[in-house]
Amino acid sequence: RGGVDSMPPGPDCDEPICASKSELMRKMMAKSGGRAASTSAESKDAHSSLAAVDCPPDRDLLGRHTWTLLHSTAAYYPENPDDEQRAHARAFVHAISSLYPCAWCREDFHTSASHSPPRLESRTDFSLWMCEMHNHVNEKLGKPLFKCTISGLDRRWRKGGPECSLPDISLDD
């Protein structure tokens, strides 16, 4: 099982967006014979320090935030979209698959979306399609797959569970 951090960057991608901070930390530790951080806790602290600095996102961070945007967009897509809304959603997916900063990530998503075009007839269709696309990527990365059910997707991306509720606050006080 490889995982995100073990995936090599594409041959033409030497941008920070194609790298992984975790991967860079492992390489630094290997070069120093493990002296850079002797425990996994120290390694995590070093990784957190890198993440806290105002640096460009690596592919892992960008990927997590992009999937949040994509799933949230699908979760709030109309259940009965009109032609214009379907066209906007199609253009949105096309734009992501054409402009995504990580070149090999972009090319892979573009190929996947071309082979399995977005299903835009309803919020349910779009949400399930997005989950399937995410699982397609996760499978390639050796990551766990999601259960693609509309109730599970709504709980995660639209409604949340009780742990996500804000306390009742009266604005009249």
PDB file of N, CA and C in Angstrom, residues 54-158:
ATOM      1  N   ASP A  54       4.178  30.287   6.325  1.00  0.00           N
ATOM      2  CA  ASP A  54       3.396  30.707   5.163  1.00  0.00           C
ATOM      3  C   ASP A  54       4.087  30.282   3.877  1.00  0.00           C
ATOM      4  N   CYS A  55       3.952  29.014   3.540  1.00  0.00           N
ATOM      5  CA  CYS A  55       4.558  28.453   2.334  1.00  0.00           C
ATOM      6  C   CYS A  55       3.456  28.059   1.365  1.00  0.00           C
ATOM      7  N   PRO A  56       3.811  27.870   0.100  1.00  0.00           N
ATOM      8  CA  PRO A  56       2.805  27.367  -0.842  1.00  0.00           C
ATOM      9  C   PRO A  56       2.314  25.999  -0.370  1.00  0.00           C
ATOM     10  N   PRO A  57       1.081  25.664  -0.687  1.00  0.00           N
ATOM     11  CA  PRO A  57       0.586  24.350  -0.264  1.00  0.00           C
ATOM     12  C   PRO A  57       1.299  23.237  -1.024  1.00  0.00           C
ATOM     13  N   ASP A  58       1.458  22.099  -0.352  1.00  0.00           N
ATOM     14  CA  ASP A  58       1.952  20.928  -1.064  1.00  0.00           C
ATOM     15  C   ASP A  58       0.750  20.200  -1.653  1.00  0.00           C
ATOM     16  N   ARG A  59       0.989  19.132  -2.379  1.00  0.00           N
ATOM     17  CA  ARG A  59      -0.114  18.447  -3.065  1.00  0.00           C
ATOM     18  C   ARG A  59      -1.118  17.855  -2.086  1.00  0.00           C
ATOM     19  N   ASP A  60      -0.654  17.446  -0.888  1.00  0.00           N
ATOM     20  CA  ASP A  60      -1.565  16.848   0.087  1.00  0.00           C
ATOM     21  C   ASP A  60      -2.559  17.877   0.614  1.00  0.00           C
ATOM     22  N   LEU A  61      -2.041  19.039   1.011  1.00  0.00           N
ATOM     23  CA  LEU A  61      -2.905  20.098   1.535  1.00  0.00           C
ATOM     24  C   LEU A  61      -3.848  20.607   0.450  1.00  0.00           C
ATOM     25  N   LEU A  62      -3.303  20.864  -0.727  1.00  0.00           N
ATOM     26  CA  LEU A  62      -4.144  21.340  -1.824  1.00  0.00           C
ATOM     27  C   LEU A  62      -5.222  20.310  -2.156  1.00  0.00           C
ATOM     28  N   GLY A  63      -4.844  19.044  -2.167  1.00  0.00           N
ATOM     29  CA  GLY A  63      -5.806  17.987  -2.463  1.00  0.00           C
ATOM     30  C   GLY A  63      -6.949  17.947  -1.458  1.00  0.00           C
ATOM     31  N   ARG A  64      -6.615  17.995  -0.166  1.00  0.00           N
ATOM     32  CA  ARG A  64      -7.667  17.978   0.872  1.00  0.00           C
ATOM     33  C   ARG A  64      -8.612  19.159   0.712  1.00  0.00           C
ATOM     34  N   HIS A  65      -8.057  20.338   0.502  1.00  0.00           N
ATOM     35  CA  HIS A  65      -8.904  21.528   0.375  1.00  0.00           C
ATOM     36  C   HIS A  65      -9.705  21.516  -0.929  1.00  0.00           C
ATOM     37  N   THR A  66      -9.119  21.004  -1.988  1.00  0.00           N
ATOM     38  CA  THR A  66      -9.847  20.915  -3.258  1.00  0.00           C
ATOM     39  C   THR A  66     -11.011  19.953  -3.134  1.00  0.00           C
ATOM     40  N   TRP A  67     -10.790  18.791  -2.511  1.00  0.00           N
ATOM     41  CA  TRP A  67     -11.893  17.841  -2.331  1.00  0.00           C
ATOM     42  C   TRP A  67     -12.982  18.440  -1.449  1.00  0.00           C
ATOM     43  N   THR A  68     -12.601  19.236  -0.465  1.00  0.00           N
ATOM     44  CA  THR A  68     -13.617  19.909   0.359  1.00  0.00           C
ATOM     45  C   THR A  68     -14.465  20.828  -0.510  1.00  0.00           C
ATOM     46  N   LEU A  69     -13.829  21.608  -1.365  1.00  0.00           N
ATOM     47  CA  LEU A  69     -14.564  22.493  -2.274  1.00  0.00           C
ATOM     48  C   LEU A  69     -15.445  21.684  -3.227  1.00  0.00           C
ATOM     49  N   LEU A  70     -14.892  20.646  -3.831  1.00  0.00           N
ATOM     50  CA  LEU A  70     -15.651  19.856  -4.799  1.00  0.00           C
ATOM     51  C   LEU A  70     -16.858  19.172  -4.156  1.00  0.00           C
ATOM     52  N   HIS A  71     -16.648  18.519  -3.027  1.00  0.00           N
ATOM     53  CA  HIS A  71     -17.761  17.840  -2.352  1.00  0.00           C
ATOM     54  C   HIS A  71     -18.807  18.838  -1.860  1.00  0.00           C
ATOM     55  N   SER A  72     -18.359  19.973  -1.327  1.00  0.00           N
ATOM     56  CA  SER A  72     -19.305  20.984  -0.837  1.00  0.00           C
ATOM     57  C   SER A  72     -20.114  21.570  -1.987  1.00  0.00           C
ATOM     58  N   THR A  73     -19.466  21.790  -3.116  1.00  0.00           N
ATOM     59  CA  THR A  73     -20.172  22.291  -4.295  1.00  0.00           C
ATOM     60  C   THR A  73     -21.244  21.301  -4.726  1.00  0.00           C
ATOM     61  N   ALA A  74     -20.905  20.027  -4.771  1.00  0.00           N
ATOM     62  CA  ALA A  74     -21.884  19.001  -5.151  1.00  0.00           C
ATOM     63  C   ALA A  74     -23.011  18.910  -4.123  1.00  0.00           C
ATOM     64  N   ALA A  75     -22.677  19.045  -2.839  1.00  0.00           N
ATOM     65  CA  ALA A  75     -23.683  18.932  -1.773  1.00  0.00           C
ATOM     66  C   ALA A  75     -24.721  20.053  -1.838  1.00  0.00           C
ATOM     67  N   TYR A  76     -24.319  21.209  -2.355  1.00  0.00           N
ATOM     68  CA  TYR A  76     -25.241  22.352  -2.432  1.00  0.00           C
ATOM     69  C   TYR A  76     -25.763  22.594  -3.849  1.00  0.00           C
ATOM     70  N   TYR A  77     -25.454  21.709  -4.744  1.00  0.00           N
ATOM     71  CA  TYR A  77     -25.972  21.770  -6.115  1.00  0.00           C
ATOM     72  C   TYR A  77     -27.486  21.534  -6.049  1.00  0.00           C
ATOM     73  N   PRO A  78     -28.261  22.181  -6.907  1.00  0.00           N
ATOM     74  CA  PRO A  78     -29.725  22.012  -6.845  1.00  0.00           C
ATOM     75  C   PRO A  78     -30.166  20.574  -7.140  1.00  0.00           C
ATOM     76  N   GLU A  79     -31.219  20.152  -6.483  1.00  0.00           N
ATOM     77  CA  GLU A  79     -31.771  18.818  -6.749  1.00  0.00           C
ATOM     78  C   GLU A  79     -32.394  18.763  -8.140  1.00  0.00           C
ATOM     79  N   ASN A  80     -32.911  19.896  -8.603  1.00  0.00           N
ATOM     80  CA  ASN A  80     -33.494  19.979  -9.952  1.00  0.00           C
ATOM     81  C   ASN A  80     -32.858  21.150 -10.697  1.00  0.00           C
ATOM     82  N   PRO A  81     -31.610  20.998 -11.141  1.00  0.00           N
ATOM     83  CA  PRO A  81     -30.922  22.117 -11.783  1.00  0.00           C
ATOM     84  C   PRO A  81     -31.502  22.437 -13.154  1.00  0.00           C
ATOM     85  N   ASP A  82     -31.417  23.715 -13.498  1.00  0.00           N
ATOM     86  CA  ASP A  82     -31.830  24.092 -14.851  1.00  0.00           C
ATOM     87  C   ASP A  82     -30.611  23.960 -15.777  1.00  0.00           C
ATOM     88  N   ASP A  83     -30.815  24.231 -17.044  1.00  0.00           N
ATOM     89  CA  ASP A  83     -29.740  24.064 -18.032  1.00  0.00           C
ATOM     90  C   ASP A  83     -28.527  24.932 -17.713  1.00  0.00           C
ATOM     91  N   GLU A  84     -28.774  26.146 -17.257  1.00  0.00           N
ATOM     92  CA  GLU A  84     -27.667  27.047 -16.941  1.00  0.00           C
ATOM     93  C   GLU A  84     -26.849  26.515 -15.757  1.00  0.00           C
ATOM     94  N   GLN A  85     -27.512  26.006 -14.725  1.00  0.00           N
ATOM     95  CA  GLN A  85     -26.794  25.458 -13.572  1.00  0.00           C
ATOM     96  C   GLN A  85     -25.979  24.226 -13.963  1.00  0.00           C
ATOM     97  N   ARG A  86     -26.534  23.389 -14.813  1.00  0.00           N
ATOM     98  CA  ARG A  86     -25.781  22.225 -15.300  1.00  0.00           C
ATOM     99  C   ARG A  86     -24.555  22.681 -16.100  1.00  0.00           C
ATOM    100  N   ALA A  87     -24.730  23.702 -16.923  1.00  0.00           N
ATOM    101  CA  ALA A  87     -23.605  24.219 -17.715  1.00  0.00           C
ATOM    102  C   ALA A  87     -22.513  24.786 -16.802  1.00  0.00           C
ATOM    103  N   HIS A  88     -22.922  25.502 -15.753  1.00  0.00           N
ATOM    104  CA  HIS A  88     -21.935  26.051 -14.807  1.00  0.00           C
ATOM    105  C   HIS A  88     -21.186  24.932 -14.082  1.00  0.00           C
ATOM    106  N   ALA A  89     -21.909  23.906 -13.659  1.00  0.00           N
ATOM    107  CA  ALA A  89     -21.265  22.784 -12.965  1.00  0.00           C
ATOM    108  C   ALA A  89     -20.289  22.066 -13.896  1.00  0.00           C
ATOM    109  N   ARG A  90     -20.695  21.855 -15.131  1.00  0.00           N
ATOM    110  CA  ARG A  90     -19.825  21.207 -16.122  1.00  0.00           C
ATOM    111  C   ARG A  90     -18.567  22.061 -16.331  1.00  0.00           C
ATOM    112  N   ALA A  91     -18.754  23.370 -16.453  1.00  0.00           N
ATOM    113  CA  ALA A  91     -17.616  24.280 -16.645  1.00  0.00           C
ATOM    114  C   ALA A  91     -16.699  24.281 -15.417  1.00  0.00           C
ATOM    115  N   PHE A  92     -17.291  24.184 -14.234  1.00  0.00           N
ATOM    116  CA  PHE A  92     -16.511  24.147 -12.991  1.00  0.00           C
ATOM    117  C   PHE A  92     -15.602  22.914 -12.970  1.00  0.00           C
ATOM    118  N   VAL A  93     -16.166  21.757 -13.248  1.00  0.00           N
ATOM    119  CA  VAL A  93     -15.375  20.520 -13.268  1.00  0.00           C
ATOM    120  C   VAL A  93     -14.307  20.607 -14.360  1.00  0.00           C
ATOM    121  N   HIS A  94     -14.682  21.128 -15.522  1.00  0.00           N
ATOM    122  CA  HIS A  94     -13.715  21.270 -16.612  1.00  0.00           C
ATOM    123  C   HIS A  94     -12.584  22.226 -16.208  1.00  0.00           C
ATOM    124  N   ALA A  95     -12.934  23.321 -15.540  1.00  0.00           N
ATOM    125  CA  ALA A  95     -11.913  24.285 -15.117  1.00  0.00           C
ATOM    126  C   ALA A  95     -10.936  23.648 -14.135  1.00  0.00           C
ATOM    127  N   ILE A  96     -11.453  22.896 -13.166  1.00  0.00           N
ATOM    128  CA  ILE A  96     -10.568  22.212 -12.215  1.00  0.00           C
ATOM    129  C   ILE A  96      -9.648  21.253 -12.970  1.00  0.00           C
ATOM    130  N   SER A  97     -10.217  20.516 -13.917  1.00  0.00           N
ATOM    131  CA  SER A  97      -9.416  19.522 -14.646  1.00  0.00           C
ATOM    132  C   SER A  97      -8.485  20.161 -15.676  1.00  0.00           C
ATOM    133  N   SER A  98      -8.614  21.450 -15.885  1.00  0.00           N
ATOM    134  CA  SER A  98      -7.744  22.156 -16.839  1.00  0.00           C
ATOM    135  C   SER A  98      -6.750  23.092 -16.162  1.00  0.00           C
ATOM    136  N   LEU A  99      -7.092  23.585 -14.968  1.00  0.00           N
ATOM    137  CA  LEU A  99      -6.276  24.617 -14.329  1.00  0.00           C
ATOM    138  C   LEU A  99      -5.607  24.189 -13.028  1.00  0.00           C
ATOM    139  N   TYR A 100      -5.883  22.995 -12.543  1.00  0.00           N
ATOM    140  CA  TYR A 100      -5.344  22.552 -11.253  1.00  0.00           C
ATOM    141  C   TYR A 100      -3.827  22.701 -11.256  1.00  0.00           C
ATOM    142  N   PRO A 101      -3.242  23.258 -10.205  1.00  0.00           N
ATOM    143  CA  PRO A 101      -1.813  23.583 -10.219  1.00  0.00           C
ATOM    144  C   PRO A 101      -0.860  22.391 -10.328  1.00  0.00           C
ATOM    145  N   CYS A 102      -1.192  21.263  -9.742  1.00  0.00           N
ATOM    146  CA  CYS A 102      -0.331  20.070  -9.808  1.00  0.00           C
ATOM    147  C   CYS A 102      -0.568  19.403 -11.162  1.00  0.00           C
ATOM    148  N   ALA A 103       0.428  19.454 -12.036  1.00  0.00           N
ATOM    149  CA  ALA A 103       0.250  19.013 -13.424  1.00  0.00           C
ATOM    150  C   ALA A 103      -0.212  17.567 -13.541  1.00  0.00           C
ATOM    151  N   TRP A 104       0.456  16.637 -12.886  1.00  0.00           N
ATOM    152  CA  TRP A 104       0.068  15.236 -13.057  1.00  0.00           C
ATOM    153  C   TRP A 104      -1.255  14.935 -12.365  1.00  0.00           C
ATOM    154  N   CYS A 105      -1.578  15.668 -11.269  1.00  0.00           N
ATOM    155  CA  CYS A 105      -2.897  15.521 -10.623  1.00  0.00           C
ATOM    156  C   CYS A 105      -3.980  15.999 -11.596  1.00  0.00           C
ATOM    157  N   ARG A 106      -3.719  17.138 -12.217  1.00  0.00           N
ATOM    158  CA  ARG A 106      -4.654  17.742 -13.175  1.00  0.00           C
ATOM    159  C   ARG A 106      -4.911  16.798 -14.344  1.00  0.00           C
ATOM    160  N   GLU A 107      -3.828  16.274 -14.903  1.00  0.00           N
ATOM    161  CA  GLU A 107      -3.967  15.382 -16.057  1.00  0.00           C
ATOM    162  C   GLU A 107      -4.744  14.119 -15.696  1.00  0.00           C
ATOM    163  N   ASP A 108      -4.485  13.587 -14.511  1.00  0.00           N
ATOM    164  CA  ASP A 108      -5.194  12.385 -14.080  1.00  0.00           C
ATOM    165  C   ASP A 108      -6.683  12.673 -13.878  1.00  0.00           C
ATOM    166  N   PHE A 109      -6.995  13.799 -13.231  1.00  0.00           N
ATOM    167  CA  PHE A 109      -8.402  14.148 -13.008  1.00  0.00           C
ATOM    168  C   PHE A 109      -9.099  14.418 -14.347  1.00  0.00           C
ATOM    169  N   HIS A 110      -8.402  15.092 -15.243  1.00  0.00           N
ATOM    170  CA  HIS A 110      -8.970  15.385 -16.562  1.00  0.00           C
ATOM    171  C   HIS A 110      -9.306  14.090 -17.308  1.00  0.00           C
ATOM    172  N   THR A 111      -8.383  13.149 -17.283  1.00  0.00           N
ATOM    173  CA  THR A 111      -8.618  11.854 -17.938  1.00  0.00           C
ATOM    174  C   THR A 111      -9.798  11.135 -17.301  1.00  0.00           C
ATOM    175  N   SER A 112      -9.834  11.114 -15.978  1.00  0.00           N
ATOM    176  CA  SER A 112     -10.936  10.437 -15.275  1.00  0.00           C
ATOM    177  C   SER A 112     -12.276  11.091 -15.577  1.00  0.00           C
ATOM    178  N   ALA A 113     -12.307  12.427 -15.555  1.00  0.00           N
ATOM    179  CA  ALA A 113     -13.563  13.143 -15.827  1.00  0.00           C
ATOM    180  C   ALA A 113     -13.981  12.988 -17.287  1.00  0.00           C
ATOM    181  N   SER A 114     -13.026  12.797 -18.179  1.00  0.00           N
ATOM    182  CA  SER A 114     -13.361  12.561 -19.589  1.00  0.00           C
ATOM    183  C   SER A 114     -13.972  11.175 -19.784  1.00  0.00           C
ATOM    184  N   HIS A 115     -13.429  10.187 -19.071  1.00  0.00           N
ATOM    185  CA  HIS A 115     -13.954   8.818 -19.176  1.00  0.00           C
ATOM    186  C   HIS A 115     -15.282   8.653 -18.444  1.00  0.00           C
ATOM    187  N   SER A 116     -15.467   9.438 -17.388  1.00  0.00           N
ATOM    188  CA  SER A 116     -16.705   9.375 -16.612  1.00  0.00           C
ATOM    189  C   SER A 116     -17.178  10.810 -16.379  1.00  0.00           C
ATOM    190  N   PRO A 117     -17.856  11.402 -17.360  1.00  0.00           N
ATOM    191  CA  PRO A 117     -18.273  12.808 -17.242  1.00  0.00           C
ATOM    192  C   PRO A 117     -19.187  13.031 -16.037  1.00  0.00           C
ATOM    193  N   PRO A 118     -19.169  14.241 -15.503  1.00  0.00           N
ATOM    194  CA  PRO A 118     -20.009  14.526 -14.337  1.00  0.00           C
ATOM    195  C   PRO A 118     -21.482  14.259 -14.619  1.00  0.00           C
ATOM    196  N   ARG A 119     -22.129  13.676 -13.636  1.00  0.00           N
ATOM    197  CA  ARG A 119     -23.576  13.444 -13.721  1.00  0.00           C
ATOM    198  C   ARG A 119     -24.254  14.630 -13.047  1.00  0.00           C
ATOM    199  N   LEU A 120     -24.953  15.413 -13.815  1.00  0.00           N
ATOM    200  CA  LEU A 120     -25.437  16.716 -13.352  1.00  0.00           C
ATOM    201  C   LEU A 120     -26.955  16.849 -13.361  1.00  0.00           C
ATOM    202  N   GLU A 121     -27.663  15.739 -13.426  1.00  0.00           N
ATOM    203  CA  GLU A 121     -29.127  15.811 -13.481  1.00  0.00           C
ATOM    204  C   GLU A 121     -29.751  16.179 -12.140  1.00  0.00           C
ATOM    205  N   SER A 122     -29.003  15.969 -11.041  1.00  0.00           N
ATOM    206  CA  SER A 122     -29.533  16.292  -9.708  1.00  0.00           C
ATOM    207  C   SER A 122     -28.380  16.425  -8.719  1.00  0.00           C
ATOM    208  N   ARG A 123     -28.687  16.970  -7.561  1.00  0.00           N
ATOM    209  CA  ARG A 123     -27.705  17.075  -6.477  1.00  0.00           C
ATOM    210  C   ARG A 123     -27.221  15.684  -6.093  1.00  0.00           C
ATOM    211  N   THR A 124     -28.148  14.742  -6.016  1.00  0.00           N
ATOM    212  CA  THR A 124     -27.793  13.366  -5.661  1.00  0.00           C
ATOM    213  C   THR A 124     -26.817  12.788  -6.679  1.00  0.00           C
ATOM    214  N   ASP A 125     -27.127  12.930  -7.963  1.00  0.00           N
ATOM    215  CA  ASP A 125     -26.243  12.409  -9.011  1.00  0.00           C
ATOM    216  C   ASP A 125     -24.853  13.035  -8.940  1.00  0.00           C
ATOM    217  N   PHE A 126     -24.798  14.352  -8.790  1.00  0.00           N
ATOM    218  CA  PHE A 126     -23.520  15.052  -8.761  1.00  0.00           C
ATOM    219  C   PHE A 126     -22.719  14.658  -7.520  1.00  0.00           C
ATOM    220  N   SER A 127     -23.370  14.563  -6.379  1.00  0.00           N
ATOM    221  CA  SER A 127     -22.687  14.177  -5.138  1.00  0.00           C
ATOM    222  C   SER A 127     -22.121  12.764  -5.228  1.00  0.00           C
ATOM    223  N   LEU A 128     -22.912  11.842  -5.760  1.00  0.00           N
ATOM    224  CA  LEU A 128     -22.440  10.461  -5.899  1.00  0.00           C
ATOM    225  C   LEU A 128     -21.300  10.370  -6.910  1.00  0.00           C
ATOM    226  N   TRP A 129     -21.408  11.109  -8.015  1.00  0.00           N
ATOM    227  CA  TRP A 129     -20.332  11.133  -9.003  1.00  0.00           C
ATOM    228  C   TRP A 129     -19.043  11.663  -8.370  1.00  0.00           C
ATOM    229  N   MET A 130     -19.156  12.731  -7.591  1.00  0.00           N
ATOM    230  CA  MET A 130     -17.975  13.323  -6.954  1.00  0.00           C
ATOM    231  C   MET A 130     -17.328  12.321  -6.004  1.00  0.00           C
ATOM    232  N   CYS A 131     -18.141  11.611  -5.247  1.00  0.00           N
ATOM    233  CA  CYS A 131     -17.620  10.597  -4.332  1.00  0.00           C
ATOM    234  C   CYS A 131     -16.907   9.492  -5.107  1.00  0.00           C
ATOM    235  N   GLU A 132     -17.496   9.068  -6.203  1.00  0.00           N
ATOM    236  CA  GLU A 132     -16.868   8.031  -7.035  1.00  0.00           C
ATOM    237  C   GLU A 132     -15.533   8.515  -7.604  1.00  0.00           C
ATOM    238  N   MET A 133     -15.482   9.777  -8.018  1.00  0.00           N
ATOM    239  CA  MET A 133     -14.223  10.337  -8.526  1.00  0.00           C
ATOM    240  C   MET A 133     -13.174  10.368  -7.408  1.00  0.00           C
ATOM    241  N   HIS A 134     -13.593  10.786  -6.218  1.00  0.00           N
ATOM    242  CA  HIS A 134     -12.680  10.844  -5.078  1.00  0.00           C
ATOM    243  C   HIS A 134     -12.161   9.436  -4.763  1.00  0.00           C
ATOM    244  N   ASN A 135     -13.050   8.452  -4.776  1.00  0.00           N
ATOM    245  CA  ASN A 135     -12.629   7.072  -4.527  1.00  0.00           C
ATOM    246  C   ASN A 135     -11.669   6.572  -5.604  1.00  0.00           C
ATOM    247  N   HIS A 136     -11.891   6.988  -6.835  1.00  0.00           N
ATOM    248  CA  HIS A 136     -11.000   6.602  -7.936  1.00  0.00           C
ATOM    249  C   HIS A 136      -9.576   7.098  -7.649  1.00  0.00           C
ATOM    250  N   VAL A 137      -9.477   8.339  -7.193  1.00  0.00           N
ATOM    251  CA  VAL A 137      -8.175   8.911  -6.840  1.00  0.00           C
ATOM    252  C   VAL A 137      -7.609   8.200  -5.608  1.00  0.00           C
ATOM    253  N   ASN A 138      -8.439   8.027  -4.572  1.00  0.00           N
ATOM    254  CA  ASN A 138      -7.961   7.372  -3.350  1.00  0.00           C
ATOM    255  C   ASN A 138      -7.442   5.964  -3.622  1.00  0.00           C
ATOM    256  N   GLU A 139      -8.112   5.257  -4.504  1.00  0.00           N
ATOM    257  CA  GLU A 139      -7.671   3.902  -4.839  1.00  0.00           C
ATOM    258  C   GLU A 139      -6.263   3.932  -5.439  1.00  0.00           C
ATOM    259  N   LYS A 140      -6.011   4.876  -6.328  1.00  0.00           N
ATOM    260  CA  LYS A 140      -4.681   5.013  -6.934  1.00  0.00           C
ATOM    261  C   LYS A 140      -3.627   5.373  -5.894  1.00  0.00           C
ATOM    262  N   LEU A 141      -4.049   6.121  -4.863  1.00  0.00           N
ATOM    263  CA  LEU A 141      -3.116   6.583  -3.837  1.00  0.00           C
ATOM    264  C   LEU A 141      -2.971   5.594  -2.683  1.00  0.00           C
ATOM    265  N   GLY A 142      -3.715   4.502  -2.732  1.00  0.00           N
ATOM    266  CA  GLY A 142      -3.652   3.532  -1.646  1.00  0.00           C
ATOM    267  C   GLY A 142      -4.336   4.002  -0.380  1.00  0.00           C
ATOM    268  N   LYS A 143      -5.276   4.914  -0.532  1.00  0.00           N
ATOM    269  CA  LYS A 143      -6.005   5.447   0.624  1.00  0.00           C
ATOM    270  C   LYS A 143      -7.352   4.739   0.756  1.00  0.00           C
ATOM    271  N   PRO A 144      -7.958   4.807   1.939  1.00  0.00           N
ATOM    272  CA  PRO A 144      -9.267   4.168   2.130  1.00  0.00           C
ATOM    273  C   PRO A 144     -10.329   4.795   1.229  1.00  0.00           C
ATOM    274  N   LEU A 145     -11.297   3.980   0.855  1.00  0.00           N
ATOM    275  CA  LEU A 145     -12.401   4.446   0.017  1.00  0.00           C
ATOM    276  C   LEU A 145     -13.570   4.873   0.897  1.00  0.00           C
ATOM    277  N   PHE A 146     -14.349   5.816   0.389  1.00  0.00           N
ATOM    278  CA  PHE A 146     -15.542   6.299   1.079  1.00  0.00           C
ATOM    279  C   PHE A 146     -16.747   5.466   0.674  1.00  0.00           C
ATOM    280  N   LYS A 147     -17.718   5.381   1.572  1.00  0.00           N
ATOM    281  CA  LYS A 147     -19.010   4.800   1.204  1.00  0.00           C
ATOM    282  C   LYS A 147     -19.782   5.902   0.494  1.00  0.00           C
ATOM    283  N   CYS A 148     -20.146   5.656  -0.719  1.00  0.00           N
ATOM    284  CA  CYS A 148     -20.839   6.670  -1.516  1.00  0.00           C
ATOM    285  C   CYS A 148     -22.353   6.500  -1.389  1.00  0.00           C
ATOM    286  N   THR A 149     -22.887   6.996  -0.289  1.00  0.00           N
ATOM    287  CA  THR A 149     -24.340   7.035  -0.097  1.00  0.00           C
ATOM    288  C   THR A 149     -24.725   8.486   0.097  1.00  0.00           C
ATOM    289  N   ILE A 150     -25.880   8.863  -0.395  1.00  0.00           N
ATOM    290  CA  ILE A 150     -26.272  10.269  -0.271  1.00  0.00           C
ATOM    291  C   ILE A 150     -26.449  10.658   1.194  1.00  0.00           C
ATOM    292  N   SER A 151     -26.935   9.749   2.031  1.00  0.00           N
ATOM    293  CA  SER A 151     -27.090  10.092   3.451  1.00  0.00           C
ATOM    294  C   SER A 151     -25.727  10.333   4.096  1.00  0.00           C
ATOM    295  N   GLY A 152     -24.738   9.496   3.781  1.00  0.00           N
ATOM    296  CA  GLY A 152     -23.400   9.694   4.325  1.00  0.00           C
ATOM    297  C   GLY A 152     -22.738  10.956   3.792  1.00  0.00           C
ATOM    298  N   LEU A 153     -22.921  11.213   2.507  1.00  0.00           N
ATOM    299  CA  LEU A 153     -22.341  12.420   1.911  1.00  0.00           C
ATOM    300  C   LEU A 153     -22.994  13.675   2.475  1.00  0.00           C
ATOM    301  N   ASP A 154     -24.311  13.644   2.645  1.00  0.00           N
ATOM    302  CA  ASP A 154     -24.994  14.801   3.236  1.00  0.00           C
ATOM    303  C   ASP A 154     -24.509  15.049   4.660  1.00  0.00           C
ATOM    304  N   ARG A 155     -24.340  13.987   5.418  1.00  0.00           N
ATOM    305  CA  ARG A 155     -23.870  14.146   6.796  1.00  0.00           C
ATOM    306  C   ARG A 155     -22.481  14.789   6.801  1.00  0.00           C
ATOM    307  N   ARG A 156     -21.618  14.345   5.908  1.00  0.00           N
ATOM    308  CA  ARG A 156     -20.248  14.868   5.900  1.00  0.00           C
ATOM    309  C   ARG A 156     -20.147  16.266   5.300  1.00  0.00           C
ATOM    310  N   TRP A 157     -20.847  16.517   4.201  1.00  0.00           N
ATOM    311  CA  TRP A 157     -20.599  17.742   3.444  1.00  0.00           C
ATOM    312  C   TRP A 157     -21.700  18.783   3.525  1.00  0.00           C
ATOM    313  N   ARG A 158     -22.864  18.443   4.040  1.00  0.00           N
ATOM    314  CA  ARG A 158     -23.954  19.412   4.033  1.00  0.00           C
ATOM    315  C   ARG A 158     -24.568  19.640   5.407  1.00  0.00           C
TER     316      ARG A 158
END
